[in-house]
Amino acid sequence: MLPFQRARRYLAALFLAAAVAVVPATAAHASAPSSGWNDYGCKPSAAHPRPVVLVHGTFGNSVDNWLGLAPYLQTRGYCVFSLDYGQLPGVPVFNGLGPIDKSAGQLSAFIDKVLAATGAAEADLVGHSQGGLMPRYYLKFLGGAAKVNALVGIAPDSHGTTLDGLTNLLPYFPGAAGLLSAATPGLADQIAGSAFVTKLDAGGDTVPGVHYTVIATRYDEVATPWRTQYLSGSDVHNVLLQDLCPLDLSEHVAIGTVDRIAFHEVANALDPAHATATTCASVFS
């Protein structure tokens, strides 16, 4: 293969990989979670009896993805934890790139650790992007339903993503699909119609005993089409952010990292008995 052809294959795969999930421009290189969460001495209160486990998105990590939401929940009395998953050898900071079924195994081990430390029988999960997709594998295939009360997905690519049709370009770049799959299997798993998505969707979106919430934005440019983020099932609450606040222009990254209107709806999903209306004014809550 000529050098320019090899370079074209590499650049095509790199472009498609980067398009699957957006990396916050101000991502910080942090080696340990910020003080205030991941406190294994935290004991859940009667008001909030379950620890909350935050599951980052593709290219995210246990710190950067949650600099907004983790303190938001902590100040409201929750024991909050976050994990790193899907690491690839030689790739620091940017996680969520490994095979998603293996990442679900990492989540399983982390939840066991959190439950053992807190003494709680169940946890609540809040995931952004892939972090809303991957836990469904844990719930469905790894016994997670017995240990989880609720899953809240913020802009999850629940049924894979077409990336506004970008994945349809794969046949026009010879070798790109194979290189993408080999180099970053966690990205390939998220493409609509992949073997992973097909297996996950077979037999229904949900499992009994778990409460599901999906919070989507119509301006999502990554988990597309945005309506495919919604789940179907008897215990599912699908929410469009713009139905709560028409002025909210958050896209895929902002809805999970800085949007306090979305955060307010997360809090409602975690404590529905004390939910209050989410509006544009929730940005000040």
mmCIF file of C-alpha atoms in Angstrom:
data_model
loop_
_atom_site.group_PDB
_atom_site.id
_atom_site.type_symbol
_atom_site.label_atom_id
_atom_site.label_comp_id
_atom_site.label_asym_id
_atom_site.label_seq_id
_atom_site.Cartn_x
_atom_site.Cartn_y
_atom_site.Cartn_z
ATOM 1 C CA MET A 1 0.000 0.000 0.000
ATOM 2 C CA LEU A 2 1.311 3.442 -0.914
ATOM 3 C CA PRO A 3 2.072 5.817 1.981
ATOM 4 C CA PHE A 4 -0.581 8.330 0.967
ATOM 5 C CA GLN A 5 -3.193 5.538 0.849
ATOM 6 C CA ARG A 6 -2.186 4.387 4.319
ATOM 7 C CA ALA A 7 -2.413 7.963 5.569
ATOM 8 C CA ARG A 8 -5.839 8.379 3.986
ATOM 9 C CA ARG A 9 -7.100 5.267 5.766
ATOM 10 C CA TYR A 10 -5.737 6.474 9.080
ATOM 11 C CA LEU A 11 -7.164 9.983 8.733
ATOM 12 C CA ALA A 12 -10.567 8.673 7.675
ATOM 13 C CA ALA A 13 -10.764 6.418 10.725
ATOM 14 C CA LEU A 14 -9.520 9.179 12.994
ATOM 15 C CA PHE A 15 -12.139 11.601 11.643
ATOM 16 C CA LEU A 16 -14.946 9.111 12.132
ATOM 17 C CA ALA A 17 -13.733 8.209 15.601
ATOM 18 C CA ALA A 18 -13.611 11.842 16.662
ATOM 19 C CA ALA A 19 -17.112 12.398 15.335
ATOM 20 C CA VAL A 20 -18.610 9.672 17.498
ATOM 21 C CA ALA A 21 -18.174 11.755 20.639
ATOM 22 C CA VAL A 22 -17.025 15.290 21.258
ATOM 23 C CA VAL A 23 -14.215 15.975 23.703
ATOM 24 C CA PRO A 24 -14.705 19.080 25.832
ATOM 25 C CA ALA A 25 -12.160 21.648 24.735
ATOM 26 C CA THR A 26 -11.190 22.409 28.316
ATOM 27 C CA ALA A 27 -10.745 18.802 29.425
ATOM 28 C CA ALA A 28 -8.491 18.677 32.443
ATOM 29 C CA HIS A 29 -5.865 16.036 32.989
ATOM 30 C CA ALA A 30 -6.798 14.816 36.445
ATOM 31 C CA SER A 31 -5.559 11.559 37.901
ATOM 32 C CA ALA A 32 -8.105 11.289 40.707
ATOM 33 C CA PRO A 33 -11.667 12.488 41.258
ATOM 34 C CA SER A 34 -12.174 15.918 42.717
ATOM 35 C CA SER A 35 -12.654 16.097 46.481
ATOM 36 C CA GLY A 36 -16.303 15.923 47.344
ATOM 37 C CA TRP A 37 -17.218 12.752 45.506
ATOM 38 C CA ASN A 38 -15.815 9.223 45.410
ATOM 39 C CA ASP A 39 -15.782 9.419 49.202
ATOM 40 C CA TYR A 40 -15.972 5.798 50.288
ATOM 41 C CA GLY A 41 -16.748 6.918 53.804
ATOM 42 C CA CYS A 42 -20.017 8.496 52.650
ATOM 43 C CA LYS A 43 -23.120 6.783 54.020
ATOM 44 C CA PRO A 44 -26.424 7.339 52.211
ATOM 45 C CA SER A 45 -29.057 9.210 54.199
ATOM 46 C CA ALA A 46 -32.683 8.290 54.775
ATOM 47 C CA ALA A 47 -33.619 11.031 52.298
ATOM 48 C CA HIS A 48 -31.232 9.682 49.630
ATOM 49 C CA PRO A 49 -30.710 6.025 50.500
ATOM 50 C CA ARG A 50 -28.887 4.989 47.344
ATOM 51 C CA PRO A 51 -25.429 6.026 46.123
ATOM 52 C CA VAL A 52 -25.310 7.623 42.679
ATOM 53 C CA VAL A 53 -22.782 6.238 40.213
ATOM 54 C CA LEU A 54 -21.870 8.561 37.337
ATOM 55 C CA VAL A 55 -20.858 6.886 34.072
ATOM 56 C CA HIS A 56 -18.899 9.104 31.671
ATOM 57 C CA GLY A 57 -19.190 9.174 27.892
ATOM 58 C CA THR A 58 -16.822 8.287 25.080
ATOM 59 C CA PHE A 59 -13.487 10.139 25.402
ATOM 60 C CA GLY A 60 -14.569 11.211 28.902
ATOM 61 C CA ASN A 61 -13.237 10.223 32.294
ATOM 62 C CA SER A 62 -14.338 10.074 35.906
ATOM 63 C CA VAL A 63 -13.450 13.714 36.558
ATOM 64 C CA ASP A 64 -13.875 15.889 33.493
ATOM 65 C CA ASN A 65 -17.342 14.654 32.584
ATOM 66 C CA TRP A 66 -18.696 15.399 36.061
ATOM 67 C CA LEU A 67 -17.222 18.705 37.202
ATOM 68 C CA GLY A 68 -20.743 20.142 36.957
ATOM 69 C CA LEU A 69 -23.149 17.374 37.916
ATOM 70 C CA ALA A 70 -21.178 15.658 40.698
ATOM 71 C CA PRO A 71 -21.035 18.753 42.970
ATOM 72 C CA TYR A 72 -24.658 19.558 42.039
ATOM 73 C CA LEU A 73 -25.777 16.201 43.420
ATOM 74 C CA GLN A 74 -23.370 16.175 46.324
ATOM 75 C CA THR A 75 -24.635 19.481 47.672
ATOM 76 C CA ARG A 76 -28.133 17.972 47.578
ATOM 77 C CA GLY A 77 -27.096 15.238 49.960
ATOM 78 C CA TYR A 78 -26.193 12.351 47.653
ATOM 79 C CA CYS A 79 -23.234 10.020 47.997
ATOM 80 C CA VAL A 80 -21.713 10.385 44.522
ATOM 81 C CA PHE A 81 -19.205 8.129 42.806
ATOM 82 C CA SER A 82 -17.666 8.024 39.326
ATOM 83 C CA LEU A 83 -15.516 5.501 37.539
ATOM 84 C CA ASP A 84 -13.134 5.262 34.608
ATOM 85 C CA TYR A 85 -13.863 2.524 32.082
ATOM 86 C CA GLY A 86 -12.971 1.442 28.555
ATOM 87 C CA GLN A 87 -9.307 2.423 28.768
ATOM 88 C CA LEU A 88 -7.003 1.514 25.890
ATOM 89 C CA PRO A 89 -3.289 0.784 26.412
ATOM 90 C CA GLY A 90 -1.191 3.874 25.858
ATOM 91 C CA VAL A 91 -4.177 6.236 25.735
ATOM 92 C CA PRO A 92 -4.328 8.385 28.895
ATOM 93 C CA VAL A 93 -7.245 10.540 30.062
ATOM 94 C CA PHE A 94 -9.560 9.659 27.173
ATOM 95 C CA ASN A 95 -11.590 6.590 28.107
ATOM 96 C CA GLY A 96 -14.663 4.745 26.880
ATOM 97 C CA LEU A 97 -12.843 3.410 23.820
ATOM 98 C CA GLY A 98 -12.646 -0.277 24.681
ATOM 99 C CA PRO A 99 -15.231 -2.965 23.828
ATOM 100 C CA ILE A 100 -18.492 -1.970 25.501
ATOM 101 C CA ASP A 101 -19.254 -5.437 26.882
ATOM 102 C CA LYS A 102 -15.903 -5.355 28.677
ATOM 103 C CA SER A 103 -16.634 -1.844 29.948
ATOM 104 C CA ALA A 104 -19.904 -3.154 31.394
ATOM 105 C CA GLY A 105 -17.862 -5.675 33.362
ATOM 106 C CA GLN A 106 -15.807 -2.822 34.792
ATOM 107 C CA LEU A 107 -19.009 -1.037 35.781
ATOM 108 C CA SER A 108 -20.232 -4.203 37.494
ATOM 109 C CA ALA A 109 -17.087 -4.451 39.605
ATOM 110 C CA PHE A 110 -17.251 -0.752 40.485
ATOM 111 C CA ILE A 111 -20.871 -0.924 41.611
ATOM 112 C CA ASP A 112 -20.067 -3.921 43.812
ATOM 113 C CA LYS A 113 -17.297 -1.852 45.408
ATOM 114 C CA VAL A 114 -19.609 1.116 45.991
ATOM 115 C CA LEU A 115 -22.393 -1.008 47.480
ATOM 116 C CA ALA A 116 -19.954 -2.781 49.778
ATOM 117 C CA ALA A 117 -18.533 0.540 51.012
ATOM 118 C CA THR A 118 -21.852 2.308 51.509
ATOM 119 C CA GLY A 119 -23.879 -0.630 52.783
ATOM 120 C CA ALA A 120 -26.643 0.147 50.298
ATOM 121 C CA ALA A 121 -28.591 -2.608 48.576
ATOM 122 C CA GLU A 122 -28.948 -0.728 45.299
ATOM 123 C CA ALA A 123 -27.381 2.153 43.396
ATOM 124 C CA ASP A 124 -28.754 4.706 40.958
ATOM 125 C CA LEU A 125 -26.856 5.236 37.698
ATOM 126 C CA VAL A 126 -26.540 8.458 35.717
ATOM 127 C CA GLY A 127 -24.736 8.199 32.395
ATOM 128 C CA HIS A 128 -23.846 10.644 29.638
ATOM 129 C CA SER A 129 -23.713 9.509 26.002
ATOM 130 C CA GLN A 130 -22.116 6.028 25.952
ATOM 131 C CA GLY A 131 -22.551 6.171 29.722
ATOM 132 C CA GLY A 132 -26.299 5.873 29.177
ATOM 133 C CA LEU A 133 -25.910 3.026 26.686
ATOM 134 C CA MET A 134 -23.289 0.803 28.280
ATOM 135 C CA PRO A 135 -25.102 0.288 31.631
ATOM 136 C CA ARG A 136 -28.028 -1.278 29.772
ATOM 137 C CA TYR A 137 -25.703 -4.169 28.898
ATOM 138 C CA TYR A 138 -24.810 -4.515 32.568
ATOM 139 C CA LEU A 139 -28.482 -4.512 33.544
ATOM 140 C CA LYS A 140 -29.515 -6.972 30.840
ATOM 141 C CA PHE A 141 -26.664 -9.454 30.699
ATOM 142 C CA LEU A 142 -24.512 -9.141 33.838
ATOM 143 C CA GLY A 143 -27.104 -9.289 36.603
ATOM 144 C CA GLY A 144 -27.127 -5.568 37.244
ATOM 145 C CA ALA A 145 -30.906 -5.270 37.551
ATOM 146 C CA ALA A 146 -30.741 -6.728 41.063
ATOM 147 C CA LYS A 147 -28.349 -3.973 42.156
ATOM 148 C CA VAL A 148 -29.743 -0.909 40.383
ATOM 149 C CA ASN A 149 -32.883 1.092 41.133
ATOM 150 C CA ALA A 150 -32.735 3.613 38.290
ATOM 151 C CA LEU A 151 -30.791 4.436 35.143
ATOM 152 C CA VAL A 152 -30.816 8.042 33.972
ATOM 153 C CA GLY A 153 -29.381 8.541 30.489
ATOM 154 C CA ILE A 154 -28.313 12.033 29.429
ATOM 155 C CA ALA A 155 -28.118 12.146 25.617
ATOM 156 C CA PRO A 156 -27.552 8.386 25.405
ATOM 157 C CA ASP A 157 -27.003 6.795 22.013
ATOM 158 C CA SER A 158 -29.505 4.160 23.095
ATOM 159 C CA HIS A 159 -29.859 2.444 19.726
ATOM 160 C CA GLY A 160 -26.545 3.439 18.230
ATOM 161 C CA THR A 161 -25.882 6.538 16.181
ATOM 162 C CA THR A 162 -25.800 7.448 12.517
ATOM 163 C CA LEU A 163 -23.854 10.633 13.240
ATOM 164 C CA ASP A 164 -26.127 12.475 10.821
ATOM 165 C CA GLY A 165 -25.221 9.913 8.174
ATOM 166 C CA LEU A 166 -21.439 10.063 8.593
ATOM 167 C CA THR A 167 -21.235 6.326 9.151
ATOM 168 C CA ASN A 168 -22.731 5.882 5.688
ATOM 169 C CA LEU A 169 -19.422 7.196 4.365
ATOM 170 C CA LEU A 170 -17.548 4.121 5.596
ATOM 171 C CA PRO A 171 -17.936 2.162 2.318
ATOM 172 C CA TYR A 172 -16.271 5.050 0.452
ATOM 173 C CA PHE A 173 -13.067 4.786 2.515
ATOM 174 C CA PRO A 174 -11.588 1.325 1.893
ATOM 175 C CA GLY A 175 -10.298 -0.210 5.110
ATOM 176 C CA ALA A 176 -11.673 2.533 7.357
ATOM 177 C CA ALA A 177 -14.314 0.329 8.967
ATOM 178 C CA GLY A 178 -11.795 -2.363 9.824
ATOM 179 C CA LEU A 179 -9.263 0.120 11.170
ATOM 180 C CA LEU A 180 -11.918 1.870 13.228
ATOM 181 C CA SER A 181 -13.083 -1.424 14.724
ATOM 182 C CA ALA A 182 -9.560 -2.632 15.477
ATOM 183 C CA ALA A 183 -8.281 0.627 16.926
ATOM 184 C CA THR A 184 -11.296 1.772 18.930
ATOM 185 C CA PRO A 185 -13.858 -1.012 19.356
ATOM 186 C CA GLY A 186 -15.914 1.096 21.763
ATOM 187 C CA LEU A 187 -16.671 3.501 18.936
ATOM 188 C CA ALA A 188 -17.495 0.789 16.418
ATOM 189 C CA ASP A 189 -19.880 -0.792 18.924
ATOM 190 C CA GLN A 190 -21.917 2.425 18.982
ATOM 191 C CA ILE A 191 -22.635 2.591 15.266
ATOM 192 C CA ALA A 192 -26.308 1.928 14.540
ATOM 193 C CA GLY A 193 -26.750 -1.642 13.342
ATOM 194 C CA SER A 194 -23.526 -2.913 14.929
ATOM 195 C CA ALA A 195 -23.455 -6.416 16.394
ATOM 196 C CA PHE A 196 -23.347 -4.904 19.883
ATOM 197 C CA VAL A 197 -26.400 -2.677 19.359
ATOM 198 C CA THR A 198 -28.314 -5.510 17.694
ATOM 199 C CA LYS A 199 -27.690 -7.806 20.658
ATOM 200 C CA LEU A 200 -28.552 -5.101 23.184
ATOM 201 C CA ASP A 201 -31.833 -4.187 21.482
ATOM 202 C CA ALA A 202 -33.013 -7.777 21.007
ATOM 203 C CA GLY A 203 -35.877 -8.648 23.331
ATOM 204 C CA GLY A 204 -36.694 -5.094 24.367
ATOM 205 C CA ASP A 205 -34.994 -2.003 25.739
ATOM 206 C CA THR A 206 -35.544 -2.499 29.462
ATOM 207 C CA VAL A 207 -35.446 -5.075 32.218
ATOM 208 C CA PRO A 208 -38.017 -5.398 35.022
ATOM 209 C CA GLY A 209 -37.386 -3.624 38.299
ATOM 210 C CA VAL A 210 -35.324 -0.726 36.948
ATOM 211 C CA HIS A 211 -36.699 2.794 36.427
ATOM 212 C CA TYR A 212 -35.443 4.385 33.212
ATOM 213 C CA THR A 213 -35.205 8.072 32.314
ATOM 214 C CA VAL A 214 -33.807 9.524 29.089
ATOM 215 C CA ILE A 215 -33.037 13.250 28.805
ATOM 216 C CA ALA A 216 -32.443 14.312 25.196
ATOM 217 C CA THR A 217 -31.814 17.546 23.310
ATOM 218 C CA ARG A 218 -33.059 18.216 19.806
ATOM 219 C CA TYR A 219 -29.710 19.911 19.073
ATOM 220 C CA ASP A 220 -27.703 16.729 19.602
ATOM 221 C CA GLU A 221 -25.147 16.351 16.835
ATOM 222 C CA VAL A 222 -23.584 13.105 18.087
ATOM 223 C CA ALA A 223 -26.353 10.713 19.204
ATOM 224 C CA THR A 224 -28.396 11.070 16.040
ATOM 225 C CA PRO A 225 -31.175 11.080 15.117
ATOM 226 C CA TRP A 226 -31.957 12.409 18.580
ATOM 227 C CA ARG A 227 -35.302 10.572 18.785
ATOM 228 C CA THR A 228 -33.438 7.253 18.735
ATOM 229 C CA GLN A 229 -32.182 8.086 22.208
ATOM 230 C CA TYR A 230 -35.614 7.280 23.596
ATOM 231 C CA LEU A 231 -36.311 3.897 25.153
ATOM 232 C CA SER A 232 -39.493 1.859 25.031
ATOM 233 C CA GLY A 233 -40.911 0.063 28.037
ATOM 234 C CA SER A 234 -43.460 0.161 30.832
ATOM 235 C CA ASP A 235 -41.161 2.011 33.237
ATOM 236 C CA VAL A 236 -39.568 4.602 30.966
ATOM 237 C CA HIS A 237 -39.734 8.391 31.142
ATOM 238 C CA ASN A 238 -38.439 10.040 27.957
ATOM 239 C CA VAL A 239 -37.823 13.792 28.212
ATOM 240 C CA LEU A 240 -36.923 16.353 25.561
ATOM 241 C CA LEU A 241 -34.992 19.218 27.118
ATOM 242 C CA GLN A 242 -36.659 21.807 24.900
ATOM 243 C CA ASP A 243 -40.104 20.717 26.143
ATOM 244 C CA LEU A 244 -38.933 21.840 29.582
ATOM 245 C CA CYS A 245 -37.218 25.021 28.403
ATOM 246 C CA PRO A 246 -37.603 26.056 24.743
ATOM 247 C CA LEU A 247 -34.704 28.484 25.162
ATOM 248 C CA ASP A 248 -32.215 25.749 26.034
ATOM 249 C CA LEU A 249 -29.775 25.322 23.129
ATOM 250 C CA SER A 250 -27.546 22.674 24.710
ATOM 251 C CA GLU A 251 -26.019 20.143 22.350
ATOM 252 C CA HIS A 252 -24.507 16.746 23.120
ATOM 253 C CA VAL A 253 -21.652 17.806 25.365
ATOM 254 C CA ALA A 254 -23.299 20.722 27.175
ATOM 255 C CA ILE A 255 -26.384 18.792 28.243
ATOM 256 C CA GLY A 256 -24.234 16.391 30.260
ATOM 257 C CA THR A 257 -21.529 18.705 31.543
ATOM 258 C CA VAL A 258 -22.894 22.183 32.296
ATOM 259 C CA ASP A 259 -26.680 22.325 31.777
ATOM 260 C CA ARG A 260 -28.365 22.923 35.140
ATOM 261 C CA ILE A 261 -31.793 22.528 33.577
ATOM 262 C CA ALA A 262 -30.834 18.982 32.636
ATOM 263 C CA PHE A 263 -29.272 18.538 36.084
ATOM 264 C CA HIS A 264 -32.579 19.518 37.706
ATOM 265 C CA GLU A 265 -34.349 16.836 35.691
ATOM 266 C CA VAL A 266 -31.699 14.317 36.755
ATOM 267 C CA ALA A 267 -32.455 15.187 40.386
ATOM 268 C CA ASN A 268 -36.157 14.677 39.702
ATOM 269 C CA ALA A 269 -35.465 11.244 38.246
ATOM 270 C CA LEU A 270 -33.379 10.260 41.264
ATOM 271 C CA ASP A 271 -36.037 11.405 43.745
ATOM 272 C CA PRO A 272 -39.397 11.394 41.938
ATOM 273 C CA ALA A 273 -41.345 11.595 45.200
ATOM 274 C CA HIS A 274 -40.001 15.124 45.711
ATOM 275 C CA ALA A 275 -39.764 16.227 42.071
ATOM 276 C CA THR A 276 -40.436 19.829 41.182
ATOM 277 C CA ALA A 277 -41.217 21.296 37.784
ATOM 278 C CA THR A 278 -38.206 21.733 35.531
ATOM 279 C CA THR A 279 -38.328 25.050 33.657
ATOM 280 C CA CYS A 280 -35.938 27.629 32.247
ATOM 281 C CA ALA A 281 -35.718 29.009 35.784
ATOM 282 C CA SER A 282 -34.141 25.737 36.918
ATOM 283 C CA VAL A 283 -30.826 27.108 35.718
ATOM 284 C CA PHE A 284 -30.804 29.068 38.980
ATOM 285 C CA SER A 285 -31.780 26.144 41.223
#
